[in-house]
Amino acid sequence: DAGVTQSPTHLIKTRGQQVTLRCSPKSGHDTVSWYQQALGQGPQFIFQYYEEEERQRGNFPDRFSGHQFPNYSSELNVNALLLGDSALYLCASSLVGGAGSNYGYTFGSGTRLTVV
Amino acid sequence: QQQVKQSPQSLIVQKGGISIINCAYENTAFDYFPWYQQFPGKGPALLIAIRPDVSEKKEGRFTISFNKSAKQFSLHIMDSQPGDSATYFCAAATSGTYKYIFGTGTRLKVLA
């Protein structure tokens, strides 16, 4: 049973560029959340997608956008990259029910983004 | 009010010892408290979780203690092993919402 798959694993971009990160959820899961984890910090919620709609958003600027496809996979797009966007970007999938439900989130291994 | 404060930042324990990590929260609407374990280069993995209607939950060597009145919860790792060396995150969530609020993490090292 494949878990959450993220690609690419590592990425180096220049300030001002745009980046797209991809996520395939665990088989059977229909909800995808994205988190940003800065070095030495806990993950911070970016947004969650369910039924191809953004269901909730954290405190991130509009430069961060996303998409969910009919097969439940998802993309995270970041425009006008800043040095401060350098982080590990984690995708987490779950069944519908929300963070406080009995359905735990399954995290992928993340995409390490370095902005230079 | 949305923060979850975690301590200590790092912890060194001898093999066979007890590792204790503490978290505190302010938002009384939180009603789900998971702990995640993260190895280098990997995403966080759910270890154990608790709801505020119980004061303790045990799964194998891992125990969560929950103090609702103090708004604190802790993870105890009994008989700590070198393979437990990882970063541990506490988190909190509210039913009906869709995000976890994570603590800042505790880097645990268990000496052989």
PDB file of C-alpha atoms in Angstrom:
ATOM      1  CA  ASP A   1       0.000   0.000   0.000  1.00  0.00           C
ATOM      2  CA  ALA A   2       1.769   3.123  -1.217  1.00  0.00           C
ATOM      3  CA  GLY A   3       1.906   5.953   1.227  1.00  0.00           C
ATOM      4  CA  VAL A   4       2.026   9.633   0.359  1.00  0.00           C
ATOM      5  CA  THR A   5       4.355  10.329  -2.558  1.00  0.00           C
ATOM      6  CA  GLN A   6       5.933  13.729  -3.102  1.00  0.00           C
ATOM      7  CA  SER A   7       8.050  15.005  -5.964  1.00  0.00           C
ATOM      8  CA  PRO A   8      10.642  16.216  -6.427  1.00  0.00           C
ATOM      9  CA  THR A   9      12.578  15.343  -3.256  1.00  0.00           C
ATOM     10  CA  HIS A  10      14.939  18.293  -3.584  1.00  0.00           C
ATOM     11  CA  LEU A  11      14.766  21.519  -5.531  1.00  0.00           C
ATOM     12  CA  ILE A  12      16.930  24.607  -5.857  1.00  0.00           C
ATOM     13  CA  LYS A  13      15.371  27.795  -7.212  1.00  0.00           C
ATOM     14  CA  THR A  14      16.414  31.420  -7.591  1.00  0.00           C
ATOM     15  CA  ARG A  15      14.669  34.311  -5.887  1.00  0.00           C
ATOM     16  CA  GLY A  16      11.721  35.550  -7.915  1.00  0.00           C
ATOM     17  CA  GLN A  17      11.156  32.250  -9.672  1.00  0.00           C
ATOM     18  CA  GLN A  18       8.070  30.086  -9.421  1.00  0.00           C
ATOM     19  CA  VAL A  19       7.929  26.474  -8.239  1.00  0.00           C
ATOM     20  CA  THR A  20       5.420  23.623  -8.393  1.00  0.00           C
ATOM     21  CA  LEU A  21       5.499  20.737  -5.933  1.00  0.00           C
ATOM     22  CA  ARG A  22       3.459  17.583  -6.395  1.00  0.00           C
ATOM     23  CA  CYS A  23       1.758  15.121  -4.081  1.00  0.00           C
ATOM     24  CA  SER A  24      -0.030  11.818  -4.545  1.00  0.00           C
ATOM     25  CA  PRO A  25      -2.101  10.892  -1.500  1.00  0.00           C
ATOM     26  CA  LYS A  26      -2.192   7.531   0.188  1.00  0.00           C
ATOM     27  CA  SER A  27      -4.496   5.078  -1.546  1.00  0.00           C
ATOM     28  CA  GLY A  28      -8.062   5.604  -0.351  1.00  0.00           C
ATOM     29  CA  HIS A  29      -7.461   9.108   0.970  1.00  0.00           C
ATOM     30  CA  ASP A  30      -9.367  12.021  -0.521  1.00  0.00           C
ATOM     31  CA  THR A  31      -8.034  15.034   1.372  1.00  0.00           C
ATOM     32  CA  VAL A  32      -4.640  16.681   0.941  1.00  0.00           C
ATOM     33  CA  SER A  33      -3.022  19.209   3.256  1.00  0.00           C
ATOM     34  CA  TRP A  34       0.217  21.093   2.730  1.00  0.00           C
ATOM     35  CA  TYR A  35       2.594  22.155   5.486  1.00  0.00           C
ATOM     36  CA  GLN A  36       5.790  24.192   5.493  1.00  0.00           C
ATOM     37  CA  GLN A  37       8.532  23.082   7.892  1.00  0.00           C
ATOM     38  CA  ALA A  38      11.390  25.523   8.362  1.00  0.00           C
ATOM     39  CA  LEU A  39      14.665  24.142   9.680  1.00  0.00           C
ATOM     40  CA  GLY A  40      14.383  23.319  13.376  1.00  0.00           C
ATOM     41  CA  GLN A  41      10.689  24.195  13.524  1.00  0.00           C
ATOM     42  CA  GLY A  42       7.388  22.370  13.580  1.00  0.00           C
ATOM     43  CA  PRO A  43       5.293  22.128  10.423  1.00  0.00           C
ATOM     44  CA  GLN A  44       2.991  25.072   9.693  1.00  0.00           C
ATOM     45  CA  PHE A  45      -0.327  24.622   7.915  1.00  0.00           C
ATOM     46  CA  ILE A  46      -0.539  26.184   4.462  1.00  0.00           C
ATOM     47  CA  PHE A  47      -3.904  24.909   3.215  1.00  0.00           C
ATOM     48  CA  GLN A  48      -6.087  21.863   2.708  1.00  0.00           C
ATOM     49  CA  TYR A  49      -7.876  20.614  -0.395  1.00  0.00           C
ATOM     50  CA  TYR A  50     -10.979  18.442  -0.524  1.00  0.00           C
ATOM     51  CA  GLU A  51     -13.196  17.800  -3.540  1.00  0.00           C
ATOM     52  CA  GLU A  52     -10.863  19.966  -5.617  1.00  0.00           C
ATOM     53  CA  GLU A  53     -11.584  23.025  -3.449  1.00  0.00           C
ATOM     54  CA  GLU A  54      -9.423  24.835  -0.923  1.00  0.00           C
ATOM     55  CA  ARG A  55     -11.203  24.097   2.335  1.00  0.00           C
ATOM     56  CA  GLN A  56      -9.069  26.017   4.816  1.00  0.00           C
ATOM     57  CA  ARG A  57      -6.007  28.228   4.602  1.00  0.00           C
ATOM     58  CA  GLY A  58      -3.316  29.103   7.104  1.00  0.00           C
ATOM     59  CA  ASN A  59      -1.441  32.395   7.436  1.00  0.00           C
ATOM     60  CA  PHE A  60       0.378  32.279   4.127  1.00  0.00           C
ATOM     61  CA  PRO A  61       0.349  34.962   1.408  1.00  0.00           C
ATOM     62  CA  ASP A  62      -1.421  34.595  -1.917  1.00  0.00           C
ATOM     63  CA  ARG A  63       1.914  33.676  -3.494  1.00  0.00           C
ATOM     64  CA  PHE A  64       1.111  30.209  -2.201  1.00  0.00           C
ATOM     65  CA  SER A  65      -1.608  28.521  -4.207  1.00  0.00           C
ATOM     66  CA  GLY A  66      -2.700  24.995  -4.817  1.00  0.00           C
ATOM     67  CA  HIS A  67      -4.789  22.637  -6.819  1.00  0.00           C
ATOM     68  CA  GLN A  68      -6.364  19.246  -6.362  1.00  0.00           C
ATOM     69  CA  PHE A  69      -7.108  16.988  -9.286  1.00  0.00           C
ATOM     70  CA  PRO A  70     -10.008  14.536  -9.726  1.00  0.00           C
ATOM     71  CA  ASN A  71      -7.691  11.648  -8.779  1.00  0.00           C
ATOM     72  CA  TYR A  72      -7.070  13.463  -5.425  1.00  0.00           C
ATOM     73  CA  SER A  73      -3.450  14.314  -6.220  1.00  0.00           C
ATOM     74  CA  SER A  74      -2.401  17.859  -5.504  1.00  0.00           C
ATOM     75  CA  GLU A  75       0.044  20.587  -6.442  1.00  0.00           C
ATOM     76  CA  LEU A  76       1.486  23.416  -4.404  1.00  0.00           C
ATOM     77  CA  ASN A  77       2.597  26.475  -6.350  1.00  0.00           C
ATOM     78  CA  VAL A  78       4.734  29.245  -4.941  1.00  0.00           C
ATOM     79  CA  ASN A  79       5.283  32.410  -6.971  1.00  0.00           C
ATOM     80  CA  ALA A  80       7.907  35.131  -6.611  1.00  0.00           C
ATOM     81  CA  LEU A  81      10.102  32.989  -4.391  1.00  0.00           C
ATOM     82  CA  LEU A  82      11.814  34.602  -1.417  1.00  0.00           C
ATOM     83  CA  LEU A  83      14.845  33.357   0.496  1.00  0.00           C
ATOM     84  CA  GLY A  84      12.497  32.773   3.441  1.00  0.00           C
ATOM     85  CA  ASP A  85      10.535  30.230   1.441  1.00  0.00           C
ATOM     86  CA  SER A  86      13.412  27.781   1.839  1.00  0.00           C
ATOM     87  CA  ALA A  87      11.944  24.901   3.819  1.00  0.00           C
ATOM     88  CA  LEU A  88      10.736  21.323   3.751  1.00  0.00           C
ATOM     89  CA  TYR A  89       7.270  21.210   2.211  1.00  0.00           C
ATOM     90  CA  LEU A  90       5.170  18.359   3.518  1.00  0.00           C
ATOM     91  CA  CYS A  91       2.055  16.898   2.019  1.00  0.00           C
ATOM     92  CA  ALA A  92      -0.358  15.037   4.288  1.00  0.00           C
ATOM     93  CA  SER A  93      -3.349  13.023   3.189  1.00  0.00           C
ATOM     94  CA  SER A  94      -6.366  11.770   5.081  1.00  0.00           C
ATOM     95  CA  LEU A  95      -9.949  10.738   4.742  1.00  0.00           C
ATOM     96  CA  VAL A  96     -12.506  13.510   5.024  1.00  0.00           C
ATOM     97  CA  GLY A  97     -13.194  14.248   8.665  1.00  0.00           C
ATOM     98  CA  GLY A  98     -10.842  17.036   9.615  1.00  0.00           C
ATOM     99  CA  ALA A  99      -7.782  17.305  11.787  1.00  0.00           C
ATOM    100  CA  GLY A 100      -9.644  16.530  14.972  1.00  0.00           C
ATOM    101  CA  SER A 101     -11.324  13.420  13.722  1.00  0.00           C
ATOM    102  CA  ASN A 102     -10.174   9.901  14.304  1.00  0.00           C
ATOM    103  CA  TYR A 103      -8.671   9.857  10.845  1.00  0.00           C
ATOM    104  CA  GLY A 104      -4.995  10.494  11.285  1.00  0.00           C
ATOM    105  CA  TYR A 105      -2.946  12.279   8.726  1.00  0.00           C
ATOM    106  CA  THR A 106      -0.286  10.421   6.747  1.00  0.00           C
ATOM    107  CA  PHE A 107       2.652  12.614   5.831  1.00  0.00           C
ATOM    108  CA  GLY A 108       4.954  12.251   2.864  1.00  0.00           C
ATOM    109  CA  SER A 109       8.723  12.620   3.161  1.00  0.00           C
ATOM    110  CA  GLY A 110       8.558  16.127   1.795  1.00  0.00           C
ATOM    111  CA  THR A 111      10.217  18.292  -0.827  1.00  0.00           C
ATOM    112  CA  ARG A 112      13.277  20.201   0.334  1.00  0.00           C
ATOM    113  CA  LEU A 113      13.142  23.622  -1.396  1.00  0.00           C
ATOM    114  CA  THR A 114      16.197  25.849  -1.326  1.00  0.00           C
ATOM    115  CA  VAL A 115      15.882  29.389  -2.639  1.00  0.00           C
ATOM    116  CA  VAL A 116      19.166  31.096  -3.512  1.00  0.00           C
TER     117      VAL A 116
ATOM    118  CA  GLN B   1      -3.756  31.484  21.678  1.00  0.00           C
ATOM    119  CA  GLN B   2      -3.149  29.178  18.762  1.00  0.00           C
ATOM    120  CA  GLN B   3       0.340  28.213  19.925  1.00  0.00           C
ATOM    121  CA  VAL B   4       1.472  24.927  21.356  1.00  0.00           C
ATOM    122  CA  LYS B   5       4.589  25.306  23.489  1.00  0.00           C
ATOM    123  CA  GLN B   6       6.918  22.304  23.616  1.00  0.00           C
ATOM    124  CA  SER B   7       9.852  21.568  25.879  1.00  0.00           C
ATOM    125  CA  PRO B   8      12.646  20.680  26.108  1.00  0.00           C
ATOM    126  CA  GLN B   9      14.198  21.590  22.776  1.00  0.00           C
ATOM    127  CA  SER B  10      16.598  18.676  23.044  1.00  0.00           C
ATOM    128  CA  LEU B  11      16.943  15.664  25.310  1.00  0.00           C
ATOM    129  CA  ILE B  12      19.642  13.082  25.899  1.00  0.00           C
ATOM    130  CA  VAL B  13      18.665   9.850  27.655  1.00  0.00           C
ATOM    131  CA  GLN B  14      20.536   6.678  28.445  1.00  0.00           C
ATOM    132  CA  LYS B  15      19.318   3.421  26.924  1.00  0.00           C
ATOM    133  CA  GLY B  16      16.600   1.960  29.129  1.00  0.00           C
ATOM    134  CA  GLY B  17      15.733   5.322  30.648  1.00  0.00           C
ATOM    135  CA  ILE B  18      12.492   7.303  30.488  1.00  0.00           C
ATOM    136  CA  SER B  19      12.154  10.163  28.020  1.00  0.00           C
ATOM    137  CA  ILE B  20       9.638  12.864  28.908  1.00  0.00           C
ATOM    138  CA  ILE B  21       8.517  15.638  26.571  1.00  0.00           C
ATOM    139  CA  ASN B  22       6.031  18.290  27.613  1.00  0.00           C
ATOM    140  CA  CYS B  23       3.558  20.486  25.753  1.00  0.00           C
ATOM    141  CA  ALA B  24       1.226  23.260  26.839  1.00  0.00           C
ATOM    142  CA  TYR B  25      -1.621  24.988  25.037  1.00  0.00           C
ATOM    143  CA  GLU B  26      -3.979  27.910  25.582  1.00  0.00           C
ATOM    144  CA  ASN B  27      -6.890  27.287  23.256  1.00  0.00           C
ATOM    145  CA  THR B  28      -9.508  25.303  25.178  1.00  0.00           C
ATOM    146  CA  ALA B  29     -11.241  24.460  21.899  1.00  0.00           C
ATOM    147  CA  PHE B  30      -8.458  21.979  21.113  1.00  0.00           C
ATOM    148  CA  ASP B  31      -9.813  18.466  21.512  1.00  0.00           C
ATOM    149  CA  TYR B  32      -7.330  16.223  19.745  1.00  0.00           C
ATOM    150  CA  PHE B  33      -3.679  15.931  20.712  1.00  0.00           C
ATOM    151  CA  PRO B  34      -1.400  13.750  18.568  1.00  0.00           C
ATOM    152  CA  TRP B  35       2.296  13.124  18.889  1.00  0.00           C
ATOM    153  CA  TYR B  36       4.428  12.697  15.796  1.00  0.00           C
ATOM    154  CA  GLN B  37       7.874  11.154  15.374  1.00  0.00           C
ATOM    155  CA  GLN B  38      10.154  12.388  12.621  1.00  0.00           C
ATOM    156  CA  PHE B  39      13.412  10.831  11.461  1.00  0.00           C
ATOM    157  CA  PRO B  40      15.896  12.832   9.376  1.00  0.00           C
ATOM    158  CA  GLY B  41      14.806  13.067   5.757  1.00  0.00           C
ATOM    159  CA  LYS B  42      11.356  11.695   6.504  1.00  0.00           C
ATOM    160  CA  GLY B  43       7.951  13.173   7.141  1.00  0.00           C
ATOM    161  CA  PRO B  44       6.333  13.052  10.576  1.00  0.00           C
ATOM    162  CA  ALA B  45       4.645   9.769  11.488  1.00  0.00           C
ATOM    163  CA  LEU B  46       1.759   9.508  13.940  1.00  0.00           C
ATOM    164  CA  LEU B  47       2.888   7.892  17.172  1.00  0.00           C
ATOM    165  CA  ILE B  48      -0.041   8.164  19.538  1.00  0.00           C
ATOM    166  CA  ALA B  49      -2.953  10.546  20.120  1.00  0.00           C
ATOM    167  CA  ILE B  50      -5.331  11.446  22.927  1.00  0.00           C
ATOM    168  CA  ARG B  51      -8.593  13.295  23.473  1.00  0.00           C
ATOM    169  CA  PRO B  52      -9.303  15.351  26.611  1.00  0.00           C
ATOM    170  CA  ASP B  53     -11.909  12.940  27.946  1.00  0.00           C
ATOM    171  CA  VAL B  54      -9.139  10.636  29.198  1.00  0.00           C
ATOM    172  CA  SER B  55      -6.125  11.464  31.366  1.00  0.00           C
ATOM    173  CA  GLU B  56      -3.772   8.834  30.028  1.00  0.00           C
ATOM    174  CA  LYS B  57      -3.302   6.644  26.991  1.00  0.00           C
ATOM    175  CA  LYS B  58      -0.694   3.946  26.608  1.00  0.00           C
ATOM    176  CA  GLU B  59       0.497   2.157  23.503  1.00  0.00           C
ATOM    177  CA  GLY B  60       3.438  -0.133  24.063  1.00  0.00           C
ATOM    178  CA  ARG B  61       6.334   1.902  25.461  1.00  0.00           C
ATOM    179  CA  PHE B  62       4.642   5.215  24.646  1.00  0.00           C
ATOM    180  CA  THR B  63       2.260   6.952  27.049  1.00  0.00           C
ATOM    181  CA  ILE B  64       0.463  10.289  26.796  1.00  0.00           C
ATOM    182  CA  SER B  65      -0.494  11.976  30.059  1.00  0.00           C
ATOM    183  CA  PHE B  66      -3.102  14.701  29.773  1.00  0.00           C
ATOM    184  CA  ASN B  67      -3.957  17.388  32.339  1.00  0.00           C
ATOM    185  CA  LYS B  68      -7.006  19.269  31.114  1.00  0.00           C
ATOM    186  CA  SER B  69      -7.113  21.793  33.961  1.00  0.00           C
ATOM    187  CA  ALA B  70      -3.466  22.723  33.473  1.00  0.00           C
ATOM    188  CA  LYS B  71      -3.797  22.610  29.674  1.00  0.00           C
ATOM    189  CA  GLN B  72      -0.736  20.433  29.458  1.00  0.00           C
ATOM    190  CA  PHE B  73       0.083  17.055  27.977  1.00  0.00           C
ATOM    191  CA  SER B  74       3.217  15.008  27.859  1.00  0.00           C
ATOM    192  CA  LEU B  75       4.778  12.046  26.096  1.00  0.00           C
ATOM    193  CA  HIS B  76       6.603   9.416  28.105  1.00  0.00           C
ATOM    194  CA  ILE B  77       8.830   6.906  26.345  1.00  0.00           C
ATOM    195  CA  MET B  78       9.608   4.014  28.659  1.00  0.00           C
ATOM    196  CA  ASP B  79      12.710   1.848  28.233  1.00  0.00           C
ATOM    197  CA  SER B  80      14.081   4.283  25.656  1.00  0.00           C
ATOM    198  CA  GLN B  81      16.098   2.686  22.842  1.00  0.00           C
ATOM    199  CA  PRO B  82      18.688   4.114  20.419  1.00  0.00           C
ATOM    200  CA  GLY B  83      16.134   3.535  17.640  1.00  0.00           C
ATOM    201  CA  ASP B  84      13.882   6.077  19.366  1.00  0.00           C
ATOM    202  CA  SER B  85      16.387   8.817  18.539  1.00  0.00           C
ATOM    203  CA  ALA B  86      14.341  11.231  16.439  1.00  0.00           C
ATOM    204  CA  THR B  87      12.527  14.552  16.637  1.00  0.00           C
ATOM    205  CA  TYR B  88       9.180  14.471  18.388  1.00  0.00           C
ATOM    206  CA  PHE B  89       6.388  16.949  17.767  1.00  0.00           C
ATOM    207  CA  CYS B  90       3.262  17.460  19.779  1.00  0.00           C
ATOM    208  CA  ALA B  91       0.267  18.926  18.007  1.00  0.00           C
ATOM    209  CA  ALA B  92      -3.264  20.066  18.711  1.00  0.00           C
ATOM    210  CA  ALA B  93      -6.407  20.302  16.651  1.00  0.00           C
ATOM    211  CA  THR B  94     -10.058  21.196  16.966  1.00  0.00           C
ATOM    212  CA  SER B  95     -12.765  18.900  15.678  1.00  0.00           C
ATOM    213  CA  GLY B  96     -14.361  20.379  12.610  1.00  0.00           C
ATOM    214  CA  THR B  97     -11.249  22.242  11.556  1.00  0.00           C
ATOM    215  CA  TYR B  98      -8.636  20.976   9.211  1.00  0.00           C
ATOM    216  CA  LYS B  99      -5.228  21.926  10.546  1.00  0.00           C
ATOM    217  CA  TYR B 100      -2.836  20.808  13.215  1.00  0.00           C
ATOM    218  CA  ILE B 101      -0.955  23.320  15.329  1.00  0.00           C
ATOM    219  CA  PHE B 102       2.472  21.815  15.914  1.00  0.00           C
ATOM    220  CA  GLY B 103       4.936  22.431  18.703  1.00  0.00           C
ATOM    221  CA  THR B 104       8.506  23.373  17.852  1.00  0.00           C
ATOM    222  CA  GLY B 105       9.838  19.848  18.330  1.00  0.00           C
ATOM    223  CA  THR B 106      12.148  17.981  20.705  1.00  0.00           C
ATOM    224  CA  ARG B 107      15.272  16.327  19.406  1.00  0.00           C
ATOM    225  CA  LEU B 108      15.742  13.110  21.379  1.00  0.00           C
ATOM    226  CA  LYS B 109      19.006  11.224  21.464  1.00  0.00           C
ATOM    227  CA  VAL B 110      19.156   7.878  23.239  1.00  0.00           C
ATOM    228  CA  LEU B 111      22.677   6.773  24.089  1.00  0.00           C
ATOM    229  CA  ALA B 112      23.538   3.115  23.673  1.00  0.00           C
TER     230      ALA B 112
END
